Amino acid sequence: MSKKLETQVFGKEIYRYEEVTSTNEVARNMAKEGASEGLVVIADSQNKGRGRLGRSWQSPKGQGVWMSVITRPQIQVQDIPAITLITGLAVCKAIRQTTSLPAYIKWPNDIVVDGKKVCGILTQMSGDASKINYVIIGIGINVNIESFPEELEEVATSLKIEGGQNYDREEISISTLEFLELYYKEYIKVGSLENVLDKYKDLCITLKNQVLVLDDKKPYKATPLDIDKRGGLIVVREDGGKETIKFGEVSVRGIYGYA
Ligand code: BT5
């Protein structure tokens, strides 16, 4: 092992697998059985890796960090998106620390390098309006992938493709867990994103470009203004109206082929 994990809670218990359906699924089953906050599931490959909205996530063997963390935050359901934001920030910092590559966050939670996605995050929760049972934070980082299938070539990249070298997956996962614990604790302590928001905004590429908001009705162009304390993206529409987008899809000019 390259470096020792220096956390108090996250990763104190780690389950490693060669192959699973999805680390989120494995972690969810453990959480249902009462597993503690901080338990981590890591797999070498996933044969049913999941994206958001039922999409799939390519997780080739031995070439990425495919992991999930069980958390049990005592927060309001409407604050769950904040957990995703914190995770994005943690991964972005970890990639920068371990590779020195110019990683940025595409709001809310994709990590991009050179306009392409190197990491996706999937948070899944169980609970109801009165109480959260658990939140599974799933993190997929493309580390040493050399090439992608044609349909992903334009949108996906890996640390190896960008940096021209292999990186240590263990070191990246350790760094991610350390940053995640740091920001998570801060968030829970303060009860809002206040103390981490400036760091997030510094690295948020969505604030630096024009965006296309893909809402249910009709996509519209907007200028990003800020991110609020709950993690919502504040934009100004072309007609001058302000809007806060809580979650959802936003295309950023210059990223994933949006010109
Ligand atoms: C995400 O979804 O970005 C969340 C991905 C979360 C993956 C982790 S891995 C560990 C844990 N266990 C799981 O089963 N999942 C989590 P979304 O924003 O919906 O993006 C999915 C889309 O990204 C797909 O429809 C593809 O277009 C594209 N895609 C698939 N695999 C990719 C990859 N390896 N790298 C970049 N893009 C990919």
Short mmCIF file of C-alpha atoms and ligand atoms in Angstrom, two decimals:
data_model
loop_
_atom_site.label_atom_id
_atom_site.label_comp_id
_atom_site.label_asym_id
_atom_site.label_seq_id
_atom_site.Cartn_x
_atom_site.Cartn_y
_atom_site.Cartn_z
CA MET A 1 0.00 0.00 0.00
CA SER A 2 1.37 3.39 -0.99
CA LYS A 3 -0.01 5.60 1.75
CA LYS A 4 -1.95 5.00 4.92
CA LEU A 5 -5.53 6.18 5.15
CA GLU A 6 -5.77 8.94 7.73
CA THR A 7 -9.43 9.21 8.57
CA GLN A 8 -11.51 8.64 11.67
CA VAL A 9 -14.67 7.22 10.17
CA PHE A 10 -14.64 6.91 6.39
CA GLY A 11 -12.89 3.74 5.29
CA LYS A 12 -12.28 2.37 8.77
CA GLU A 13 -14.11 -0.66 7.44
CA ILE A 14 -13.37 -1.49 3.81
CA TYR A 15 -14.79 -4.40 1.80
CA ARG A 16 -12.89 -5.18 -1.38
CA TYR A 17 -14.23 -7.29 -4.21
CA GLU A 18 -12.89 -8.43 -7.54
CA GLU A 19 -16.22 -8.07 -9.29
CA VAL A 20 -19.65 -6.89 -8.19
CA THR A 21 -22.83 -5.82 -9.91
CA SER A 22 -22.51 -2.31 -8.52
CA THR A 23 -20.70 -1.13 -5.39
CA ASN A 24 -23.75 1.04 -4.63
CA GLU A 25 -25.93 -2.05 -4.63
CA VAL A 26 -23.56 -3.97 -2.34
CA ALA A 27 -23.26 -0.99 0.02
CA ARG A 28 -27.03 -0.51 0.03
CA ASN A 29 -27.58 -4.11 1.07
CA MET A 30 -25.05 -3.70 3.86
CA ALA A 31 -26.65 -0.44 5.00
CA LYS A 32 -30.05 -2.16 5.13
CA GLU A 33 -28.49 -4.74 7.43
CA GLY A 34 -27.32 -1.98 9.75
CA ALA A 35 -23.74 -1.31 8.58
CA SER A 36 -22.16 1.75 10.12
CA GLU A 37 -21.44 5.13 8.67
CA GLY A 38 -18.11 5.19 6.90
CA LEU A 39 -18.15 1.63 5.58
CA VAL A 40 -16.59 1.52 2.11
CA VAL A 41 -17.13 -0.97 -0.69
CA ILE A 42 -14.49 -1.06 -3.44
CA ALA A 43 -14.49 -3.30 -6.50
CA ASP A 44 -12.00 -3.99 -9.23
CA SER A 45 -14.83 -4.13 -11.73
CA GLN A 46 -18.59 -3.73 -11.90
CA ASN A 47 -20.75 -5.61 -14.36
CA LYS A 48 -23.83 -3.44 -13.70
CA GLY A 49 -22.27 -0.10 -12.82
CA ARG A 50 -24.98 2.52 -12.51
CA GLY A 51 -25.26 6.14 -13.52
CA ARG A 52 -28.11 8.43 -12.60
CA LEU A 53 -31.65 7.94 -13.95
CA GLY A 54 -31.02 4.28 -14.72
CA ARG A 55 -28.09 5.00 -17.01
CA SER A 56 -25.12 2.65 -17.02
CA TRP A 57 -21.54 3.29 -15.93
CA GLN A 58 -18.63 1.54 -17.66
CA SER A 59 -16.32 0.12 -15.01
CA PRO A 60 -13.53 -1.90 -16.66
CA LYS A 61 -11.46 -4.22 -14.52
CA GLY A 62 -8.54 -2.77 -12.63
CA GLN A 63 -8.66 0.58 -14.38
CA GLY A 64 -10.69 2.78 -12.11
CA VAL A 65 -11.78 3.60 -8.61
CA TRP A 66 -15.26 2.11 -8.28
CA MET A 67 -16.36 2.64 -4.72
CA SER A 68 -19.26 3.46 -2.45
CA VAL A 69 -19.40 4.92 1.02
CA ILE A 70 -22.24 4.46 3.49
CA THR A 71 -23.26 7.63 5.31
CA ARG A 72 -26.04 8.28 7.79
CA PRO A 73 -26.42 12.05 7.85
CA GLN A 74 -29.08 13.47 10.14
CA ILE A 75 -30.17 16.16 7.70
CA GLN A 76 -33.33 17.10 5.82
CA VAL A 77 -34.13 15.21 2.66
CA GLN A 78 -33.96 18.42 0.64
CA ASP A 79 -30.34 18.83 1.75
CA ILE A 80 -29.17 15.56 0.19
CA PRO A 81 -27.87 17.34 -2.96
CA ALA A 82 -25.32 19.02 -0.68
CA ILE A 83 -23.76 15.62 0.00
CA THR A 84 -23.27 15.17 -3.71
CA LEU A 85 -21.64 18.58 -4.02
CA ILE A 86 -19.26 17.82 -1.17
CA THR A 87 -18.32 14.56 -2.85
CA GLY A 88 -17.60 16.34 -6.12
CA LEU A 89 -15.34 18.77 -4.33
CA ALA A 90 -13.54 15.94 -2.51
CA VAL A 91 -12.87 13.99 -5.71
CA CYS A 92 -11.74 17.11 -7.55
CA LYS A 93 -9.28 17.93 -4.76
CA ALA A 94 -8.07 14.34 -4.61
CA ILE A 95 -7.43 14.20 -8.35
CA ARG A 96 -5.52 17.47 -8.19
CA GLN A 97 -3.50 16.33 -5.20
CA THR A 98 -2.54 12.94 -6.60
CA THR A 99 -2.09 13.79 -10.29
CA SER A 100 -1.70 17.59 -10.52
CA LEU A 101 -4.13 17.50 -13.46
CA PRO A 102 -6.43 20.54 -13.86
CA ALA A 103 -9.64 18.86 -12.70
CA TYR A 104 -12.83 20.93 -12.40
CA ILE A 105 -16.34 20.31 -11.14
CA LYS A 106 -19.20 20.51 -13.58
CA TRP A 107 -22.15 21.37 -11.35
CA PRO A 108 -23.49 19.51 -9.57
CA ASN A 109 -21.13 16.60 -9.49
CA ASP A 110 -19.25 15.52 -12.61
CA ILE A 111 -15.52 15.94 -12.54
CA VAL A 112 -14.01 16.98 -15.84
CA VAL A 113 -10.53 17.35 -17.21
CA ASP A 114 -10.08 19.15 -20.49
CA GLY A 115 -13.84 19.30 -21.04
CA LYS A 116 -14.42 15.56 -20.63
CA LYS A 117 -15.75 13.50 -17.75
CA VAL A 118 -13.26 11.61 -15.57
CA CYS A 119 -15.59 10.95 -12.66
CA GLY A 120 -19.29 10.49 -11.98
CA ILE A 121 -21.05 10.41 -8.64
CA LEU A 122 -24.28 8.65 -7.76
CA THR A 123 -25.88 9.34 -4.37
CA GLN A 124 -28.80 7.16 -3.40
CA MET A 125 -30.78 7.56 -0.24
CA SER A 126 -33.24 5.62 1.82
CA GLY A 127 -35.63 7.28 4.21
CA ASP A 128 -38.60 9.56 4.15
CA ALA A 129 -39.43 13.17 4.86
CA SER A 130 -38.99 12.67 8.60
CA LYS A 131 -35.79 10.62 8.71
CA ILE A 132 -32.92 9.57 6.48
CA ASN A 133 -31.80 5.99 7.06
CA TYR A 134 -28.71 6.14 4.92
CA VAL A 135 -27.15 7.80 1.90
CA ILE A 136 -24.89 5.75 -0.33
CA ILE A 137 -22.26 7.83 -2.07
CA GLY A 138 -21.03 6.09 -5.22
CA ILE A 139 -17.89 7.34 -6.87
CA GLY A 140 -16.51 6.23 -10.22
CA ILE A 141 -13.12 7.62 -11.28
CA ASN A 142 -11.61 6.67 -14.63
CA VAL A 143 -7.98 6.20 -13.68
CA ASN A 144 -5.95 4.03 -16.06
CA ILE A 145 -8.47 3.50 -18.85
CA GLU A 146 -6.66 3.79 -22.19
CA SER A 147 -9.61 4.14 -24.52
CA PHE A 148 -13.39 4.33 -24.47
CA PRO A 149 -16.02 2.80 -26.75
CA GLU A 150 -16.94 5.04 -29.65
CA GLU A 151 -20.15 6.32 -28.07
CA LEU A 152 -18.20 7.70 -25.09
CA GLU A 153 -15.07 8.96 -26.85
CA GLU A 154 -16.35 12.52 -27.12
CA VAL A 155 -17.53 12.80 -23.54
CA ALA A 156 -15.30 10.60 -21.42
CA THR A 157 -11.65 10.64 -20.50
CA SER A 158 -9.35 9.14 -17.90
CA LEU A 159 -6.51 10.40 -15.77
CA LYS A 160 -4.14 8.26 -17.83
CA ILE A 161 -5.34 9.71 -21.13
CA GLU A 162 -4.96 13.23 -19.76
CA GLY A 163 -1.72 12.77 -17.86
CA GLY A 164 0.01 10.29 -20.17
CA GLN A 165 0.91 7.95 -17.32
CA ASN A 166 -0.51 5.34 -14.98
CA TYR A 167 -1.71 6.49 -11.58
CA ASP A 168 -2.03 4.60 -8.31
CA ARG A 169 -5.71 3.81 -7.77
CA GLU A 170 -5.17 3.16 -4.09
CA GLU A 171 -3.60 6.56 -3.56
CA ILE A 172 -6.51 8.26 -5.34
CA SER A 173 -9.12 6.41 -3.31
CA ILE A 174 -7.31 7.22 -0.06
CA SER A 175 -7.06 10.88 -0.93
CA THR A 176 -10.73 10.95 -1.94
CA LEU A 177 -11.84 9.43 1.37
CA GLU A 178 -9.70 11.87 3.33
CA PHE A 179 -11.10 14.93 1.57
CA LEU A 180 -14.60 13.50 1.73
CA GLU A 181 -14.45 13.00 5.48
CA LEU A 182 -13.01 16.47 5.97
CA TYR A 183 -15.76 18.25 4.03
CA TYR A 184 -18.53 15.95 5.21
CA LYS A 185 -17.69 16.61 8.86
CA GLU A 186 -17.53 20.32 8.21
CA TYR A 187 -20.90 20.22 6.49
CA ILE A 188 -22.58 18.25 9.28
CA LYS A 189 -21.02 20.47 11.94
CA VAL A 190 -22.09 23.75 10.36
CA GLY A 191 -25.36 22.43 8.94
CA SER A 192 -24.82 24.15 5.61
CA LEU A 193 -22.31 24.35 2.80
CA GLU A 194 -21.09 27.70 4.07
CA ASN A 195 -17.55 26.62 4.94
CA VAL A 196 -16.89 24.60 1.80
CA LEU A 197 -18.72 26.70 -0.75
CA ASP A 198 -15.82 28.97 -1.67
CA LYS A 199 -13.61 25.98 -2.39
CA TYR A 200 -16.35 24.44 -4.48
CA LYS A 201 -16.94 27.63 -6.45
CA ASP A 202 -13.23 28.06 -7.15
CA LEU A 203 -13.21 24.71 -8.91
CA CYS A 204 -16.66 24.88 -10.49
CA ILE A 205 -16.32 25.24 -14.25
CA THR A 206 -20.07 25.76 -14.62
CA LEU A 207 -19.71 29.23 -13.13
CA LYS A 208 -17.15 30.22 -15.74
CA ASN A 209 -19.16 29.61 -18.92
CA GLN A 210 -22.56 30.11 -20.49
CA VAL A 211 -24.93 27.27 -19.77
CA LEU A 212 -27.89 25.60 -21.36
CA VAL A 213 -30.46 24.57 -18.78
CA LEU A 214 -32.23 21.42 -19.82
CA ASP A 215 -35.40 21.58 -17.78
CA ASP A 216 -38.57 19.56 -18.37
CA LYS A 217 -40.16 22.15 -20.60
CA LYS A 218 -37.81 23.83 -23.00
CA PRO A 219 -34.01 24.16 -22.79
CA TYR A 220 -32.91 27.74 -22.29
CA LYS A 221 -29.62 29.62 -22.33
CA ALA A 222 -28.47 31.33 -19.16
CA THR A 223 -25.54 32.96 -17.45
CA PRO A 224 -24.49 31.32 -14.21
CA LEU A 225 -24.31 33.69 -11.29
CA ASP A 226 -23.62 31.77 -8.10
CA ILE A 227 -24.19 28.65 -6.04
CA ASP A 228 -26.33 29.02 -2.95
CA LYS A 229 -25.80 27.52 0.50
CA ARG A 230 -28.01 24.56 -0.33
CA GLY A 231 -26.02 23.81 -3.47
CA GLY A 232 -28.51 25.25 -5.96
CA LEU A 233 -27.16 26.88 -9.13
CA ILE A 234 -28.38 30.44 -9.58
CA VAL A 235 -28.60 31.55 -13.20
CA VAL A 236 -29.83 34.58 -15.10
CA ARG A 237 -31.98 33.82 -18.13
CA GLU A 238 -31.59 35.81 -21.33
CA ASP A 239 -34.74 37.77 -20.47
CA GLY A 240 -33.06 38.86 -17.23
CA GLY A 241 -35.06 36.60 -14.90
CA LYS A 242 -33.25 34.76 -12.14
CA GLU A 243 -33.68 31.08 -11.52
CA THR A 244 -32.29 28.66 -8.96
CA ILE A 245 -31.76 25.19 -10.30
CA LYS A 246 -31.79 22.66 -7.49
CA PHE A 247 -30.75 19.62 -9.40
CA GLY A 248 -30.95 18.55 -12.93
CA GLU A 249 -29.22 18.79 -16.17
CA VAL A 250 -27.20 21.75 -17.28
CA SER A 251 -24.91 21.77 -20.29
CA VAL A 252 -21.86 23.93 -20.04
CA ARG A 253 -20.41 25.57 -23.11
CA GLY A 254 -17.14 23.91 -24.08
CA ILE A 255 -17.90 20.69 -22.25
CA TYR A 256 -19.09 17.39 -23.70
CA GLY A 257 -19.21 18.85 -27.16
CA TYR A 258 -21.64 21.71 -26.38
CA ALA A 259 -20.49 24.60 -28.55
C1 BT5 B 1 -22.94 9.36 -13.26
O1 BT5 B 1 -24.14 9.18 -13.88
O2 BT5 B 1 -22.06 10.06 -13.66
C2 BT5 B 1 -22.77 8.53 -11.99
C3 BT5 B 1 -21.73 7.46 -12.12
C4 BT5 B 1 -21.46 6.80 -10.80
C5 BT5 B 1 -20.57 5.60 -10.95
C6 BT5 B 1 -20.18 5.03 -9.62
S1 BT5 B 1 -19.01 3.75 -9.76
C7 BT5 B 1 -19.22 3.29 -8.12
C8 BT5 B 1 -20.70 3.39 -7.85
N1 BT5 B 1 -21.39 2.15 -8.22
C9 BT5 B 1 -22.24 2.35 -9.22
O3 BT5 B 1 -22.94 1.45 -9.74
N2 BT5 B 1 -22.23 3.64 -9.60
C10 BT5 B 1 -21.32 4.43 -8.79
P1 BT5 B 1 -24.64 10.02 -15.13
O4 BT5 B 1 -24.40 11.48 -14.91
O5 BT5 B 1 -26.03 9.54 -15.35
O6 BT5 B 1 -23.71 9.58 -16.30
C11 BT5 B 1 -23.89 8.34 -16.95
C12 BT5 B 1 -23.49 8.54 -18.39
O7 BT5 B 1 -22.07 8.74 -18.46
C13 BT5 B 1 -23.75 7.31 -19.26
O8 BT5 B 1 -25.03 7.38 -19.81
C14 BT5 B 1 -22.65 7.43 -20.32
O9 BT5 B 1 -23.04 8.32 -21.33
C15 BT5 B 1 -21.51 8.09 -19.57
N3 BT5 B 1 -20.54 7.10 -19.06
C16 BT5 B 1 -20.71 5.80 -18.80
N4 BT5 B 1 -19.59 5.26 -18.31
C17 BT5 B 1 -18.69 6.26 -18.23
C18 BT5 B 1 -17.34 6.35 -17.79
N5 BT5 B 1 -16.68 5.32 -17.28
N6 BT5 B 1 -16.74 7.55 -17.88
C19 BT5 B 1 -17.37 8.64 -18.36
N7 BT5 B 1 -18.63 8.62 -18.80
C20 BT5 B 1 -19.29 7.44 -18.73
#
